[in-house]
PDB file of C-alpha atoms in Angstrom:
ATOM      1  CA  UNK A 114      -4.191 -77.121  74.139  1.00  0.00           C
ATOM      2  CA  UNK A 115      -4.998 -74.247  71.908  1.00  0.00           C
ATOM      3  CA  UNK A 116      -5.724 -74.841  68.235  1.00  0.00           C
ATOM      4  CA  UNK A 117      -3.742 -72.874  66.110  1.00  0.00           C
ATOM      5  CA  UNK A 118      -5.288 -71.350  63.338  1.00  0.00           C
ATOM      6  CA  UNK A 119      -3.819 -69.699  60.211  1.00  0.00           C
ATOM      7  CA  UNK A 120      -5.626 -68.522  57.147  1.00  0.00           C
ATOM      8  CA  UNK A 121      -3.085 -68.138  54.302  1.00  0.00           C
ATOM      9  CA  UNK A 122      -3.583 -67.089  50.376  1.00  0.00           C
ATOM     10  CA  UNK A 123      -1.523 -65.993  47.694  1.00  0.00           C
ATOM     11  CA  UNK A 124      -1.949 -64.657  44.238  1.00  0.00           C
ATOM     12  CA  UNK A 125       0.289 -64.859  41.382  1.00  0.00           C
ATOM     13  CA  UNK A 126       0.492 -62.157  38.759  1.00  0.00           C
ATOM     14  CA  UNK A 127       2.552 -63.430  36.294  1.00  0.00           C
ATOM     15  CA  UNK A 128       2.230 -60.373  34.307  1.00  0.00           C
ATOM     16  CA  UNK A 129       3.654 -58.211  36.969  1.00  0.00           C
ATOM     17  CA  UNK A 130       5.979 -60.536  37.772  1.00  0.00           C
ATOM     18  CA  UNK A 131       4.537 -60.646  41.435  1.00  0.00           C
ATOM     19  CA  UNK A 132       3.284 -62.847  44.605  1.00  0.00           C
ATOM     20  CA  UNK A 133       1.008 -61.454  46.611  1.00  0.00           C
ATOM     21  CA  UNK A 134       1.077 -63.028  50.402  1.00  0.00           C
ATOM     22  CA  UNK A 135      -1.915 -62.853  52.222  1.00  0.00           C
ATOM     23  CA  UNK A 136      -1.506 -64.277  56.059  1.00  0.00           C
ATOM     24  CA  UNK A 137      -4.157 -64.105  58.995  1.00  0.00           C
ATOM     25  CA  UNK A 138      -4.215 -65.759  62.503  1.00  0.00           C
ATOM     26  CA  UNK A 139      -1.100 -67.458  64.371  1.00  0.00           C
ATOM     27  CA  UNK A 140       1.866 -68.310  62.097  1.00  0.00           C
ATOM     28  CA  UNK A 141       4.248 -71.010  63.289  1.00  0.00           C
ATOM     29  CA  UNK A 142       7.121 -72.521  61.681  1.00  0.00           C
ATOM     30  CA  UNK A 143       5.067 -75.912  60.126  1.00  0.00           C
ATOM     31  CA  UNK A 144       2.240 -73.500  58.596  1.00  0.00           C
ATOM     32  CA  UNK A 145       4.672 -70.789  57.224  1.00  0.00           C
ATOM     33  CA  UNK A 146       6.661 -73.750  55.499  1.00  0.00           C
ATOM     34  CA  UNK A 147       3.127 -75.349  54.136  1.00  0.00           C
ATOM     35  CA  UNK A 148       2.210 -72.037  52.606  1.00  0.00           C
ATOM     36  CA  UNK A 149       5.411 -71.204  51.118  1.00  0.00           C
ATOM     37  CA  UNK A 150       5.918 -74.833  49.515  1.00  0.00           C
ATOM     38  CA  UNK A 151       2.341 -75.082  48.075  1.00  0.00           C
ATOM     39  CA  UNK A 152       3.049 -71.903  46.175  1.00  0.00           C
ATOM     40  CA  UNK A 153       6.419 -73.022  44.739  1.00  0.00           C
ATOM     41  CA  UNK A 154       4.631 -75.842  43.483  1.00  0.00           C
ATOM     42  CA  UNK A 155       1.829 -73.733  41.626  1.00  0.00           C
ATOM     43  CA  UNK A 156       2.790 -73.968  37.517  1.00  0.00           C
ATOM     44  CA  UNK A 157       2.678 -69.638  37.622  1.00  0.00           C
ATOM     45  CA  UNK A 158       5.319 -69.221  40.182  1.00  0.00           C
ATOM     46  CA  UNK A 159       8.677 -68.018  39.714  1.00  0.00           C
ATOM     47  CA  UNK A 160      11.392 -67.794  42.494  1.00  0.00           C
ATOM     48  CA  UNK A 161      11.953 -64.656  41.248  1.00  0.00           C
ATOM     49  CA  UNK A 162       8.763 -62.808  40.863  1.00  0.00           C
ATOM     50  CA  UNK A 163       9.067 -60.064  43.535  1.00  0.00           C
ATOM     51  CA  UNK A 164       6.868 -60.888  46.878  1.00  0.00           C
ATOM     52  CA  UNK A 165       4.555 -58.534  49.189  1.00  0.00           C
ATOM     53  CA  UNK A 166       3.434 -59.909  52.139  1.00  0.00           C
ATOM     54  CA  UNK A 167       1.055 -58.741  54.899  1.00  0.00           C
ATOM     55  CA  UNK A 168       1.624 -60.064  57.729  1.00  0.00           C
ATOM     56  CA  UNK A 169      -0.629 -57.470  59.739  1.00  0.00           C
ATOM     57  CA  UNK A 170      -3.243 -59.537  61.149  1.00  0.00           C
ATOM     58  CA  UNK A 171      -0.813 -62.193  62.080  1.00  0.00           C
ATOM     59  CA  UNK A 172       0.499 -63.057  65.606  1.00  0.00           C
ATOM     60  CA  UNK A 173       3.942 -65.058  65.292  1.00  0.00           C
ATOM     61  CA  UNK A 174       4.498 -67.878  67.577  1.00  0.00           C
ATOM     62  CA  UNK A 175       8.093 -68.979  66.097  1.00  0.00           C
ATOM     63  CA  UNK A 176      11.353 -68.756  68.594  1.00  0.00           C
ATOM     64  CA  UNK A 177      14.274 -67.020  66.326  1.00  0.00           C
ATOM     65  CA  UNK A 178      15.701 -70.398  66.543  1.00  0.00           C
ATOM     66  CA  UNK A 179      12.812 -71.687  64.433  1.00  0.00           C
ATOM     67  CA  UNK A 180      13.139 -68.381  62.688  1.00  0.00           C
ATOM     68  CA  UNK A 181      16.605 -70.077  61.847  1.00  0.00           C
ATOM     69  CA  UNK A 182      15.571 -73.275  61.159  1.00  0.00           C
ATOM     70  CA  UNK A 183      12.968 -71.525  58.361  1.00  0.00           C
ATOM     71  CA  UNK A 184      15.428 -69.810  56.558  1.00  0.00           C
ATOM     72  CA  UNK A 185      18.122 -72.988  56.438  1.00  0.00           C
ATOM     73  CA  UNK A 186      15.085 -74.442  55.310  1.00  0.00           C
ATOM     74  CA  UNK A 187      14.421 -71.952  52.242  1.00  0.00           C
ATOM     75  CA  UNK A 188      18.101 -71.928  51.422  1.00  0.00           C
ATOM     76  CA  UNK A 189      18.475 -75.691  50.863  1.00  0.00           C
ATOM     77  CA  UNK A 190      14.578 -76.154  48.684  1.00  0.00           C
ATOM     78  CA  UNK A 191      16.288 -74.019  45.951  1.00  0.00           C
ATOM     79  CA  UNK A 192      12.571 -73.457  43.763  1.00  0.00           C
ATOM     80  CA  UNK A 193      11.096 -71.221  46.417  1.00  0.00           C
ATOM     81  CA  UNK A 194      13.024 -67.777  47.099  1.00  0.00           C
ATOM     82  CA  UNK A 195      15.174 -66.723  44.259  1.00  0.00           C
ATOM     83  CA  UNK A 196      16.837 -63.164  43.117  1.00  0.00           C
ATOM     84  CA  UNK A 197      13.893 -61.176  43.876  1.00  0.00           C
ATOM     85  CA  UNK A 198      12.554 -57.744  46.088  1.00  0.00           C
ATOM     86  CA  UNK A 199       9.960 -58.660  48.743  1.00  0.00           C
ATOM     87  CA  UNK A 200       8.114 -56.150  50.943  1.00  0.00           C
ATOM     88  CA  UNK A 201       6.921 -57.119  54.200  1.00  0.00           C
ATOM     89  CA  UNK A 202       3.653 -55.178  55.788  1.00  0.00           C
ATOM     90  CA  UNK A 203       3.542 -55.016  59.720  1.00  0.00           C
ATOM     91  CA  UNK A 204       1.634 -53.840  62.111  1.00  0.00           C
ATOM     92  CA  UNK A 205       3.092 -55.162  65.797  1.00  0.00           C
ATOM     93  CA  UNK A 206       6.502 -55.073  67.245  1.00  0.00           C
ATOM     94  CA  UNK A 207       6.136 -58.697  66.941  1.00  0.00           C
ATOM     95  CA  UNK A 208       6.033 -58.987  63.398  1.00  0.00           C
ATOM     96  CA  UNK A 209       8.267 -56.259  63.071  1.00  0.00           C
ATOM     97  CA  UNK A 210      11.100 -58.197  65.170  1.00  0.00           C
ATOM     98  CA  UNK A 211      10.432 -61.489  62.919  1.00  0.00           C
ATOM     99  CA  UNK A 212      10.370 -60.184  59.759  1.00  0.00           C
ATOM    100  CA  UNK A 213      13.849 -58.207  60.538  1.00  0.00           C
ATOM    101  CA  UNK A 214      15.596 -61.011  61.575  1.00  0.00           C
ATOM    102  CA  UNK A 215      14.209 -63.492  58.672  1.00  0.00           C
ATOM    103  CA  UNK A 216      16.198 -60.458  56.149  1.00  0.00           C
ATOM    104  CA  UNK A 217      19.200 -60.862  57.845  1.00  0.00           C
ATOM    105  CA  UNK A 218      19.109 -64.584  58.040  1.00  0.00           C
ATOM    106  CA  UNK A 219      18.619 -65.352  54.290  1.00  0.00           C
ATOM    107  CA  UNK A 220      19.720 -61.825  52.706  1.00  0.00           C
ATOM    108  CA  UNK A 221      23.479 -62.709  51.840  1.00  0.00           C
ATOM    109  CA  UNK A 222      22.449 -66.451  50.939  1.00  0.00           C
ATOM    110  CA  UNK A 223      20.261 -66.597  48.171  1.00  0.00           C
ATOM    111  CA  UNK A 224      19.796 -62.523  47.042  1.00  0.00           C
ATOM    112  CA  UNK A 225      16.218 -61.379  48.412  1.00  0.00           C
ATOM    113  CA  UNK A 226      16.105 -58.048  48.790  1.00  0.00           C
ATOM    114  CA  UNK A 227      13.828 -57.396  51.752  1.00  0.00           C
ATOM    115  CA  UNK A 228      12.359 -54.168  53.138  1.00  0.00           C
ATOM    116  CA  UNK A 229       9.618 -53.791  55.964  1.00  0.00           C
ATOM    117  CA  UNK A 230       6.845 -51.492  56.269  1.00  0.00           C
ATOM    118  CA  UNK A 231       4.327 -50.332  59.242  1.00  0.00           C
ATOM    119  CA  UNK A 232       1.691 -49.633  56.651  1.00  0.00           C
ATOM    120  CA  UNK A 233       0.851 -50.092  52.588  1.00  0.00           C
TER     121      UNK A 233
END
């Protein structure tokens, strides 16, 4: 079985009112969750401090279903995704095809306004 590795960071600039998401390696559903609920729970965060995430040198191993699953997931924690902009940085059609359909999954639910880029 292959181990699956995922380095994840995150900074928080209160002053800007912004997260900065920081991914590299294999994201799956279980790590995406862990990263995204040990921010919330940092005393700086704000669900709505606007987000930029690179997810460039990621490769993600999530089925949309799980994809799914995430976003019902973020919808029902309430403290994590608020009414914010966030900015997604790809590189792959991979990542292009996730973060595309995460937007449409939690856009009309809880306000994030999300737009994707092929480069910063």
């Amino acid at each position: 079985m292959e181990k699956v590795i995922l380095k994840s960071s995150y900074i928080i600039l209160k002053e800007k009112r912004l997260v900065i998401d920081i991914y590299d390696g294999i994201l799956t559903f279980e790590n995406f969750k862990g990263h995204k609920l040990k921010q919330a729970a940092e005393k700086d965060f704000s669900l709505n401090y606007n987000l930029l995430s690179d997810f460039t040198t990621v490769e993600v191993r999530m089925s949309l279903q799980d994809l799914q699953e995430y976003a019902r997931f973020i919808k029902t924690q309430g403290n994590i995704v608020g009414d914010r902009k966030a900015a997604v940085v790809t590189n792959t059609p991979n990542q292009l095809v996730y973060a595309t359909a995460y937007d449409k999954y939690i856009k009309n639910d809880v306000g994030q306004d999300l737009i994707t880029f092929s480069n910063f």
